[in-house]
Amino acid sequence: MTLRNTFSIPTNPAAFHKFQKTVIPIFIAKGTLYGIPPLSLSDLSPKTIKWNGFVLACDTTSTKGPGATANRNEFQQEYSDDIAVILEDYLLNNPLVTGADRLTFLIHQMGGSKNTLSAPTSTILTRITYMEPFAHYFSFSDSVTGKMAKPKGVSFVELRYAISVSPPTSVDDCGNTVFMNKNKKKVQFTSIDEGKKAWYYGRYVNKNGDIGPWCAMFNAGII
């Protein structure tokens, strides 16, 4: 019997509203620590505003009614799905998430038999592409197969990086962390980073949270 992590998002509108009011501020406050890409949070922000507007309409005497309720319920699934993407891609098996936050996110262990996954033994080969100012876009391939497909059971790539002119001495000196999957392959910088370099280490993390070896340090200029 192997224990796996899963999460649940309330479907009742009132319970869901309470849930999102609690988790969204944590996403924002601890986004950097937990490796949630800023773009994911900025994309979620207008949907949070839209949802709160629907809830307010349902609670206001002059606007509440079947139409307001239908609008809220129709949008709930879209908003819930976006929250679920962040939970699944960046928090579900993230060892940095505190126990208290795991409870808040409704992350829990699920019993069930499954094939045992070994920790990854290969690591990443990385290509960085410049597609816009102050941003690095990543594509990964496997160091053993040379293919872009991740090893069996791997959930995402963990990148740690430092922004500086000179390289860090080790991965321990890299204070920034981001978790990347097929939908999230961008690191965003600001104008104050221009002319510096981002120094990266990367490794695979499988669905059980087991980690592979760090790759050799690589870097790219910030322009």
Coordinates of N, CA and C in Angstrom, one line a residue:
M1 N 0.9 -1.2 0.0 CA 0.0 0.0 0.0 C 0.9 1.2 0.0
T2 N 0.7 2.1 -1.0 CA 1.5 3.3 -1.1 C 0.5 4.5 -0.9
L3 N 1.0 5.5 -0.1 CA 0.1 6.7 0.1 C 0.5 7.7 -0.9
R4 N -0.5 8.3 -1.5 CA -0.3 9.3 -2.5 C -1.0 10.6 -2.0
N5 N -0.6 11.7 -2.6 CA -1.2 13.0 -2.2 C -2.3 13.3 -3.2
T6 N -3.4 13.9 -2.7 CA -4.4 14.4 -3.6 C -5.0 15.7 -2.9
F7 N -5.9 16.3 -3.5 CA -6.5 17.5 -2.9 C -8.0 17.6 -3.3
S8 N -8.7 18.3 -2.6 CA -10.1 18.5 -2.9 C -10.5 20.0 -2.8
I9 N -11.3 20.4 -3.8 CA -11.8 21.8 -3.8 C -13.3 21.8 -3.6
P10 N -13.8 22.5 -2.7 CA -15.3 22.5 -2.4 C -16.1 22.8 -3.7
T11 N -17.2 22.2 -3.9 CA -18.1 22.4 -5.0 C -19.3 23.3 -4.6
N12 N -19.7 23.2 -3.3 CA -20.7 24.1 -2.9 C -20.3 25.6 -3.0
P13 N -21.0 26.5 -3.6 CA -20.6 27.8 -3.9 C -20.1 28.6 -2.6
A14 N -20.9 28.4 -1.5 CA -20.5 29.1 -0.3 C -19.2 28.6 0.2
A15 N -19.0 27.3 0.3 CA -17.8 26.7 0.7 C -16.6 27.0 -0.2
F16 N -16.9 27.0 -1.5 CA -15.8 27.3 -2.4 C -15.4 28.8 -2.2
H17 N -16.3 29.7 -2.0 CA -16.0 31.1 -1.8 C -15.1 31.2 -0.6
K18 N -15.4 30.6 0.5 CA -14.6 30.6 1.7 C -13.2 30.0 1.4
F19 N -13.2 28.9 0.7 CA -11.9 28.3 0.3 C -11.0 29.2 -0.5
Q20 N -11.5 29.8 -1.5 CA -10.7 30.7 -2.4 C -10.3 32.0 -1.6
K21 N -11.1 32.5 -0.7 CA -10.7 33.6 0.1 C -9.5 33.3 1.0
T22 N -9.3 32.0 1.3 CA -8.3 31.6 2.2 C -7.0 31.3 1.4
V23 N -7.1 30.6 0.3 CA -5.9 30.1 -0.4 C -5.3 31.1 -1.3
I24 N -6.1 32.0 -1.9 CA -5.5 33.0 -2.8 C -4.5 33.9 -2.1
P25 N -4.8 34.4 -0.9 CA -3.8 35.2 -0.2 C -2.5 34.5 0.1
I26 N -2.6 33.1 0.3 CA -1.4 32.3 0.6 C -0.6 32.2 -0.7
F27 N -1.3 31.9 -1.8 CA -0.6 31.8 -3.1 C 0.2 33.1 -3.3
I28 N -0.4 34.2 -3.1 CA 0.3 35.5 -3.3 C 1.5 35.7 -2.4
A29 N 1.2 35.5 -1.1 CA 2.2 35.8 -0.1 C 3.4 34.9 -0.2
K30 N 3.2 33.6 -0.5 CA 4.2 32.6 -0.5 C 4.5 32.1 -2.0
G31 N 4.1 32.8 -3.0 CA 4.3 32.4 -4.3 C 5.8 32.1 -4.7
T32 N 6.7 33.1 -4.2 CA 8.1 32.9 -4.5 C 8.7 31.7 -3.8
L33 N 8.3 31.6 -2.5 CA 8.8 30.5 -1.7 C 8.4 29.1 -2.3
Y34 N 7.1 29.0 -2.7 CA 6.6 27.8 -3.2 C 6.8 27.6 -4.7
G35 N 7.4 28.5 -5.4 CA 7.7 28.3 -6.8 C 6.5 28.5 -7.7
I36 N 5.5 29.3 -7.3 CA 4.4 29.6 -8.2 C 4.8 30.7 -9.1
P37 N 4.8 30.5 -10.4 CA 5.3 31.5 -11.3 C 4.4 32.8 -11.2
P38 N 5.1 33.9 -11.2 CA 4.3 35.2 -11.2 C 3.2 35.3 -12.2
L39 N 3.5 34.8 -13.4 CA 2.5 34.8 -14.5 C 1.2 34.1 -14.1
S40 N 1.4 32.9 -13.4 CA 0.2 32.2 -13.0 C -0.7 33.0 -12.1
L41 N 0.0 33.7 -11.2 CA -0.7 34.5 -10.2 C -1.4 35.7 -10.9
S42 N -0.7 36.4 -11.8 CA -1.2 37.5 -12.5 C -2.4 37.1 -13.4
D43 N -2.3 35.9 -14.0 CA -3.5 35.4 -14.8 C -4.7 35.1 -13.9
L44 N -4.4 34.7 -12.7 CA -5.5 34.3 -11.8 C -6.2 35.5 -11.2
S45 N -5.5 36.6 -11.1 CA -6.0 37.8 -10.4 C -7.3 38.4 -11.0
P46 N -7.4 38.6 -12.3 CA -8.7 39.1 -12.8 C -9.9 38.1 -12.6
K47 N -9.6 36.8 -12.5 CA -10.6 35.8 -12.3 C -11.1 35.9 -10.8
T48 N -10.2 36.2 -9.9 CA -10.5 36.4 -8.5 C -11.5 37.6 -8.4
I49 N -11.1 38.6 -9.1 CA -11.9 39.8 -9.0 C -13.3 39.6 -9.6
K50 N -13.3 38.8 -10.7 CA -14.6 38.5 -11.4 C -15.5 37.7 -10.5
W51 N -14.9 36.6 -9.9 CA -15.6 35.8 -9.0 C -16.2 36.6 -7.8
N52 N -15.4 37.4 -7.2 CA -15.9 38.2 -6.1 C -17.1 39.1 -6.5
G53 N -17.0 39.6 -7.7 CA -18.1 40.4 -8.3 C -19.4 39.6 -8.4
F54 N -19.3 38.4 -8.9 CA -20.4 37.5 -9.0 C -21.0 37.2 -7.6
V55 N -20.2 37.0 -6.6 CA -20.7 36.7 -5.3 C -21.4 37.9 -4.7
L56 N -20.8 39.1 -4.9 CA -21.4 40.3 -4.4 C -22.8 40.5 -5.0
A57 N -22.9 40.3 -6.3 CA -24.2 40.4 -7.0 C -25.2 39.5 -6.4
C58 N -24.8 38.3 -6.1 CA -25.7 37.3 -5.5 C -26.2 37.7 -4.1
D59 N -25.4 38.6 -3.4 CA -25.7 39.0 -2.0 C -26.3 40.3 -1.9
T60 N -26.4 41.1 -3.0 CA -26.9 42.4 -3.0 C -28.4 42.4 -3.4
T61 N -29.2 43.0 -2.6 CA -30.7 43.0 -2.8 C -31.1 43.4 -4.2
S62 N -30.5 44.5 -4.7 CA -30.9 45.0 -6.0 C -30.5 44.2 -7.2
T63 N -29.5 43.2 -7.0 CA -29.0 42.5 -8.1 C -29.1 41.0 -8.0
K64 N -29.4 40.5 -6.8 CA -29.5 39.0 -6.6 C -30.7 38.5 -7.3
G65 N -30.7 37.2 -7.6 CA -31.8 36.5 -8.3 C -31.2 35.4 -9.1
P66 N -32.1 34.7 -9.9 CA -31.7 33.5 -10.6 C -30.6 33.8 -11.6
G67 N -30.6 35.0 -12.3 CA -29.6 35.3 -13.2 C -28.2 35.5 -12.6
A68 N -28.2 36.2 -11.5 CA -26.9 36.4 -10.8 C -26.3 35.0 -10.3
T69 N -27.2 34.2 -9.8 CA -26.8 32.9 -9.3 C -26.3 32.0 -10.4
A70 N -26.9 32.1 -11.6 CA -26.5 31.3 -12.7 C -25.1 31.8 -13.2
N71 N -24.9 33.1 -13.3 CA -23.6 33.6 -13.7 C -22.5 33.2 -12.7
R72 N -22.8 33.2 -11.4 CA -21.8 32.8 -10.5 C -21.5 31.3 -10.6
N73 N -22.5 30.5 -10.7 CA -22.3 29.0 -10.8 C -21.6 28.6 -12.1
E74 N -21.9 29.3 -13.2 CA -21.3 29.0 -14.5 C -19.8 29.3 -14.4
F75 N -19.4 30.4 -13.8 CA -18.0 30.8 -13.7 C -17.2 30.0 -12.7
Q76 N -17.9 29.5 -11.7 CA -17.2 28.8 -10.6 C -16.3 27.7 -11.1
Q77 N -16.7 26.9 -12.1 CA -15.9 25.8 -12.6 C -14.6 26.3 -13.2
E78 N -14.7 27.3 -14.0 CA -13.5 27.9 -14.7 C -12.5 28.4 -13.7
Y79 N -13.0 29.1 -12.7 CA -12.1 29.6 -11.6 C -11.6 28.5 -10.8
S80 N -12.4 27.5 -10.5 CA -11.9 26.4 -9.7 C -10.8 25.6 -10.4
D81 N -11.0 25.5 -11.7 CA -10.0 24.7 -12.5 C -8.7 25.4 -12.5
D82 N -8.7 26.8 -12.5 CA -7.4 27.5 -12.5 C -6.7 27.4 -11.2
I83 N -7.5 27.4 -10.1 CA -6.9 27.1 -8.8 C -6.3 25.7 -8.7
A84 N -7.0 24.8 -9.3 CA -6.6 23.4 -9.3 C -5.3 23.2 -10.0
V85 N -5.1 23.9 -11.1 CA -3.8 23.8 -11.8 C -2.6 24.2 -10.9
I86 N -2.8 25.3 -10.2 CA -1.7 25.7 -9.3 C -1.5 24.7 -8.2
L87 N -2.6 24.2 -7.6 CA -2.4 23.2 -6.5 C -1.7 21.9 -7.1
E88 N -2.1 21.5 -8.2 CA -1.6 20.2 -8.8 C -0.1 20.4 -9.3
D89 N 0.1 21.5 -9.9 CA 1.4 21.7 -10.6 C 2.5 22.1 -9.6
Y90 N 2.2 22.9 -8.6 CA 3.2 23.5 -7.8 C 3.2 23.2 -6.3
L91 N 2.1 22.7 -5.8 CA 1.9 22.6 -4.4 C 1.7 21.1 -3.9
L92 N 1.1 20.3 -4.7 CA 0.6 19.0 -4.3 C 1.8 18.2 -3.7
N93 N 2.9 18.1 -4.4 CA 4.1 17.3 -3.9 C 5.3 18.2 -3.6
N94 N 5.0 19.4 -3.3 CA 6.1 20.4 -3.0 C 6.5 20.3 -1.6
P95 N 7.8 19.8 -1.3 CA 8.2 19.6 0.1 C 8.3 20.9 0.9
L96 N 8.3 22.1 0.2 CA 8.4 23.4 0.9 C 7.1 23.8 1.5
V97 N 6.0 23.2 1.1 CA 4.7 23.6 1.6 C 4.6 23.2 3.1
T98 N 4.2 24.1 4.0 CA 4.1 23.8 5.4 C 2.9 22.9 5.7
G99 N 3.0 22.2 6.8 CA 1.8 21.4 7.2 C 0.5 22.2 7.3
A100 N 0.6 23.4 7.9 CA -0.6 24.2 8.1 C -1.2 24.6 6.7
D101 N -0.3 24.9 5.8 CA -0.8 25.3 4.4 C -1.4 24.1 3.7
R102 N -0.8 22.9 3.9 CA -1.3 21.7 3.3 C -2.8 21.5 3.7
L103 N -3.0 21.7 5.0 CA -4.4 21.5 5.5 C -5.3 22.6 4.9
T104 N -4.8 23.8 4.8 CA -5.6 24.9 4.2 C -5.9 24.6 2.7
F105 N -5.0 24.0 2.0 CA -5.1 23.7 0.6 C -6.0 22.4 0.4
L106 N -6.3 21.8 1.5 CA -7.1 20.5 1.5 C -6.3 19.4 0.7
I107 N -5.0 19.5 0.9 CA -4.1 18.4 0.4 C -4.1 17.3 1.5
H108 N -4.3 16.1 1.0 CA -4.3 15.0 2.0 C -3.8 13.7 1.3
Q109 N -3.5 12.7 2.1 CA -3.0 11.5 1.5 C -4.1 10.6 1.1
M110 N -3.9 9.9 0.1 CA -4.9 9.0 -0.5 C -4.3 7.6 -0.5
G111 N -4.9 6.6 0.2 CA -4.4 5.3 0.1 C -4.7 4.6 -1.2
G112 N -3.9 3.7 -1.6 CA -4.2 3.0 -2.9 C -2.9 2.3 -3.4
S113 N -3.1 1.2 -4.0 CA -1.9 0.4 -4.5 C -1.6 1.0 -5.8
K114 N -0.3 1.1 -6.1 CA 0.2 1.5 -7.4 C 1.6 1.0 -7.6
N115 N 2.1 1.0 -8.8 CA 3.4 0.6 -9.1 C 4.4 1.5 -8.4
T116 N 5.4 0.9 -7.7 CA 6.4 1.7 -7.1 C 7.2 2.5 -8.1
L117 N 7.4 3.8 -7.8 CA 8.2 4.6 -8.7 C 9.6 4.8 -8.0
S118 N 10.6 4.6 -8.8 CA 12.0 4.9 -8.3 C 12.3 6.4 -8.5
A119 N 13.2 6.9 -7.7 CA 13.6 8.3 -7.8 C 14.3 8.4 -9.2
P120 N 14.1 9.5 -9.8 CA 14.8 9.8 -11.1 C 16.3 9.6 -11.0
T121 N 16.9 9.0 -12.0 CA 18.4 8.9 -12.0 C 19.0 9.8 -13.1
S122 N 18.2 10.2 -14.1 CA 18.8 11.1 -15.1 C 18.5 12.5 -14.7
T123 N 18.9 13.4 -15.5 CA 18.7 14.8 -15.2 C 18.3 15.5 -16.5
I124 N 18.3 16.9 -16.4 CA 17.8 17.6 -17.5 C 18.9 18.2 -18.4
L125 N 18.6 18.3 -19.7 CA 19.4 19.1 -20.6 C 18.5 20.3 -21.0
T126 N 19.0 21.5 -21.0 CA 18.1 22.6 -21.1 C 18.5 23.5 -22.3
R127 N 17.4 24.0 -22.9 CA 17.6 25.0 -23.9 C 16.8 26.3 -23.5
I128 N 17.4 27.4 -23.5 CA 16.8 28.7 -23.1 C 16.5 29.5 -24.4
T129 N 15.3 30.0 -24.5 CA 15.0 30.8 -25.7 C 14.5 32.2 -25.2
Y130 N 15.0 33.2 -26.0 CA 14.6 34.6 -25.7 C 13.4 34.9 -26.6
M131 N 12.2 35.2 -26.0 CA 11.0 35.5 -26.7 C 10.4 36.8 -26.4
E132 N 10.9 37.4 -25.3 CA 10.4 38.7 -24.9 C 11.5 39.3 -23.9
P133 N 11.5 40.6 -23.7 CA 12.5 41.2 -22.8 C 12.3 40.6 -21.3
F134 N 13.4 40.5 -20.7 CA 13.4 40.1 -19.2 C 12.7 38.8 -19.0
A135 N 12.9 37.8 -19.8 CA 12.2 36.5 -19.6 C 13.1 35.4 -20.3
H136 N 13.1 34.3 -19.6 CA 13.8 33.1 -20.1 C 12.7 32.0 -20.3
Y137 N 12.6 31.5 -21.5 CA 11.7 30.4 -21.8 C 12.5 29.1 -21.9
F138 N 12.0 28.0 -21.4 CA 12.8 26.8 -21.2 C 12.1 25.6 -22.0
S139 N 13.0 24.8 -22.6 CA 12.6 23.5 -23.1 C 13.6 22.5 -22.5
F140 N 13.1 21.3 -22.2 CA 14.0 20.3 -21.5 C 14.0 19.0 -22.3
S141 N 15.1 18.3 -22.2 CA 15.3 17.0 -22.7 C 16.0 16.1 -21.6
D142 N 15.9 14.8 -21.8 CA 16.4 13.9 -20.8 C 17.9 13.6 -21.1
S143 N 18.7 13.6 -20.1 CA 20.1 13.4 -20.3 C 20.5 12.0 -20.7
V144 N 19.6 11.0 -20.5 CA 19.9 9.7 -20.9 C 19.3 9.4 -22.3
T145 N 18.1 9.7 -22.5 CA 17.4 9.4 -23.8 C 17.7 10.4 -24.8
G146 N 17.9 11.7 -24.4 CA 18.1 12.8 -25.3 C 16.7 13.3 -25.8
K147 N 15.6 12.7 -25.4 CA 14.3 13.0 -25.8 C 13.7 14.1 -24.9
M148 N 12.7 14.8 -25.4 CA 12.0 15.8 -24.6 C 11.0 15.2 -23.6
A149 N 10.7 13.9 -23.8 CA 9.8 13.3 -22.9 C 10.4 13.1 -21.5
K150 N 9.7 13.4 -20.5 CA 10.2 13.2 -19.1 C 10.3 11.7 -18.8
P151 N 11.2 11.3 -17.9 CA 11.2 9.9 -17.5 C 9.9 9.5 -16.9
K152 N 9.6 8.2 -16.9 CA 8.3 7.7 -16.4 C 8.1 8.1 -14.9
G153 N 6.9 8.6 -14.7 CA 6.5 9.0 -13.3 C 6.9 10.4 -12.9
V154 N 7.8 11.1 -13.7 CA 8.2 12.5 -13.4 C 7.1 13.4 -13.6
S155 N 6.9 14.3 -12.5 CA 5.8 15.2 -12.6 C 6.2 16.6 -13.1
F156 N 7.4 17.0 -12.7 CA 7.8 18.4 -13.1 C 9.3 18.5 -12.9
V157 N 9.9 19.6 -13.4 CA 11.3 20.0 -13.2 C 11.3 21.1 -12.2
E158 N 12.2 20.9 -11.2 CA 12.5 21.9 -10.2 C 13.7 22.7 -10.6
L159 N 13.6 24.0 -10.8 CA 14.7 24.9 -11.1 C 15.0 25.7 -9.8
R160 N 16.3 25.8 -9.5 CA 16.7 26.8 -8.5 C 17.7 27.7 -9.2
Y161 N 17.6 29.0 -8.9 CA 18.5 29.9 -9.6 C 18.8 31.1 -8.7
A162 N 19.9 31.8 -9.1 CA 20.4 33.0 -8.5 C 20.6 34.0 -9.6
I163 N 20.3 35.3 -9.3 CA 20.5 36.4 -10.2 C 21.7 37.2 -9.8
S164 N 22.8 37.2 -10.5 CA 24.0 37.9 -10.1 C 24.9 38.1 -11.3
V165 N 26.0 38.8 -11.2 CA 27.0 38.9 -12.2 C 27.9 37.7 -12.2
S166 N 28.3 37.3 -11.0 CA 29.2 36.2 -10.8 C 28.4 34.9 -10.4
P167 N 28.9 33.7 -10.7 CA 28.2 32.5 -10.4 C 28.1 32.2 -8.9
P168 N 27.1 31.5 -8.5 CA 27.0 31.0 -7.1 C 28.0 29.8 -6.9
T169 N 28.4 29.5 -5.7 CA 29.3 28.5 -5.5 C 28.7 27.1 -5.5
S170 N 27.3 27.1 -5.2 CA 26.6 25.8 -5.3 C 25.1 26.1 -5.3
V171 N 24.3 25.0 -5.5 CA 22.9 25.2 -5.5 C 22.4 25.8 -4.2
D172 N 23.1 25.6 -3.1 CA 22.6 26.2 -1.8 C 22.6 27.7 -1.9
D173 N 23.3 28.3 -2.8 CA 23.4 29.7 -2.9 C 22.3 30.3 -3.8
C174 N 21.4 29.4 -4.3 CA 20.4 29.8 -5.2 C 19.1 30.0 -4.4
G175 N 18.7 31.2 -4.2 CA 17.5 31.4 -3.3 C 16.2 31.5 -4.0
N176 N 16.1 31.3 -5.3 CA 14.9 31.3 -6.1 C 14.5 29.9 -6.5
T177 N 13.3 29.5 -6.4 CA 12.8 28.2 -6.9 C 11.6 28.3 -7.7
V178 N 11.5 27.6 -8.8 CA 10.3 27.5 -9.6 C 10.1 26.1 -10.1
F179 N 8.9 25.6 -10.1 CA 8.6 24.3 -10.6 C 7.9 24.4 -11.9
M180 N 8.4 23.6 -12.9 CA 8.0 23.7 -14.3 C 7.4 22.5 -14.8
N181 N 6.2 22.6 -15.5 CA 5.6 21.5 -16.2 C 5.4 21.9 -17.7
K182 N 4.7 21.1 -18.4 CA 4.5 21.4 -19.8 C 3.8 22.7 -20.1
N183 N 3.1 23.2 -19.1 CA 2.4 24.5 -19.3 C 3.1 25.7 -18.8
K184 N 4.1 25.5 -17.9 CA 4.8 26.6 -17.2 C 6.3 26.4 -17.5
K185 N 6.8 27.2 -18.4 CA 8.2 27.1 -18.8 C 8.8 28.4 -19.0
K186 N 8.5 29.4 -18.1 CA 9.0 30.7 -18.2 C 9.5 31.2 -16.8
V187 N 10.6 31.9 -16.8 CA 11.0 32.7 -15.6 C 11.1 34.2 -16.0
Q188 N 10.4 35.0 -15.2 CA 10.2 36.4 -15.5 C 11.2 37.2 -14.6
F189 N 11.8 38.2 -15.2 CA 12.7 39.1 -14.5 C 12.1 40.5 -14.6
T190 N 12.8 41.5 -14.0 CA 12.4 42.9 -14.0 C 13.6 43.7 -14.6
S191 N 13.4 45.0 -14.9 CA 14.4 45.8 -15.5 C 15.6 46.0 -14.6
I192 N 15.5 45.8 -13.3 CA 16.7 46.0 -12.4 C 17.6 44.8 -12.6
D193 N 17.2 43.7 -13.2 CA 18.1 42.6 -13.4 C 18.8 42.7 -14.8
E194 N 18.5 43.7 -15.6 CA 19.2 43.8 -16.9 C 20.7 43.8 -16.8
G195 N 21.4 43.1 -17.6 CA 22.8 43.0 -17.6 C 23.4 42.0 -16.7
K196 N 22.6 41.4 -15.8 CA 23.0 40.3 -15.0 C 22.8 39.0 -15.6
K197 N 23.1 37.9 -14.9 CA 22.8 36.6 -15.4 C 22.0 35.8 -14.4
A198 N 21.2 34.9 -14.9 CA 20.5 33.9 -14.1 C 21.3 32.6 -14.1
W199 N 21.7 32.1 -13.0 CA 22.5 30.9 -12.9 C 21.5 29.8 -12.3
Y200 N 21.4 28.7 -13.1 CA 20.4 27.7 -12.8 C 21.0 26.3 -12.4
Y201 N 20.3 25.6 -11.6 CA 20.4 24.2 -11.4 C 19.0 23.6 -11.6
G202 N 18.9 22.4 -12.1 CA 17.6 21.7 -12.3 C 17.6 20.3 -12.0
R203 N 16.5 19.7 -11.7 CA 16.4 18.3 -11.4 C 14.9 17.9 -11.6
Y204 N 14.7 16.6 -11.8 CA 13.4 16.0 -11.9 C 12.8 15.7 -10.6
V205 N 11.5 15.8 -10.5 CA 10.7 15.4 -9.3 C 9.6 14.5 -9.7
N206 N 9.5 13.3 -9.2 CA 8.4 12.4 -9.6 C 7.1 12.6 -8.9
K207 N 6.1 11.8 -9.2 CA 4.8 12.0 -8.6 C 4.7 11.7 -7.1
N208 N 5.7 11.0 -6.6 CA 5.8 10.7 -5.2 C 6.6 11.8 -4.4
G209 N 7.1 12.8 -5.1 CA 7.9 13.8 -4.5 C 9.4 13.4 -4.4
D210 N 9.8 12.2 -5.0 CA 11.2 11.8 -5.0 C 12.0 12.6 -6.0
I211 N 13.2 13.0 -5.7 CA 14.0 13.9 -6.5 C 15.1 13.2 -7.1
G212 N 15.5 13.7 -8.3 CA 16.7 13.2 -9.0 C 17.9 14.1 -8.7
P213 N 19.0 13.8 -9.4 CA 20.2 14.6 -9.1 C 20.1 15.9 -9.8
W214 N 20.8 16.9 -9.3 CA 20.9 18.2 -9.9 C 21.8 18.1 -11.2
C215 N 21.4 18.9 -12.2 CA 22.2 18.9 -13.4 C 23.4 19.9 -13.1
A216 N 24.3 19.9 -14.0 CA 25.4 20.9 -13.9 C 24.8 22.3 -14.0
M217 N 25.4 23.3 -13.4 CA 25.0 24.7 -13.4 C 25.0 25.2 -14.9
F218 N 24.0 25.9 -15.2 CA 24.0 26.6 -16.5 C 23.4 28.0 -16.3
N219 N 23.6 28.9 -17.3 CA 23.2 30.3 -17.1 C 22.8 30.9 -18.4
A220 N 22.2 32.0 -18.3 CA 21.8 32.8 -19.5 C 21.8 34.3 -19.0
G221 N 22.1 35.2 -19.9 CA 22.0 36.6 -19.7 C 20.6 37.1 -19.6
I222 N 20.4 38.2 -18.9 CA 19.1 38.8 -18.8 C 19.1 40.1 -19.6
I223 N 18.3 40.1 -20.6 CA 18.3 41.2 -21.6 C 16.9 41.7 -21.8

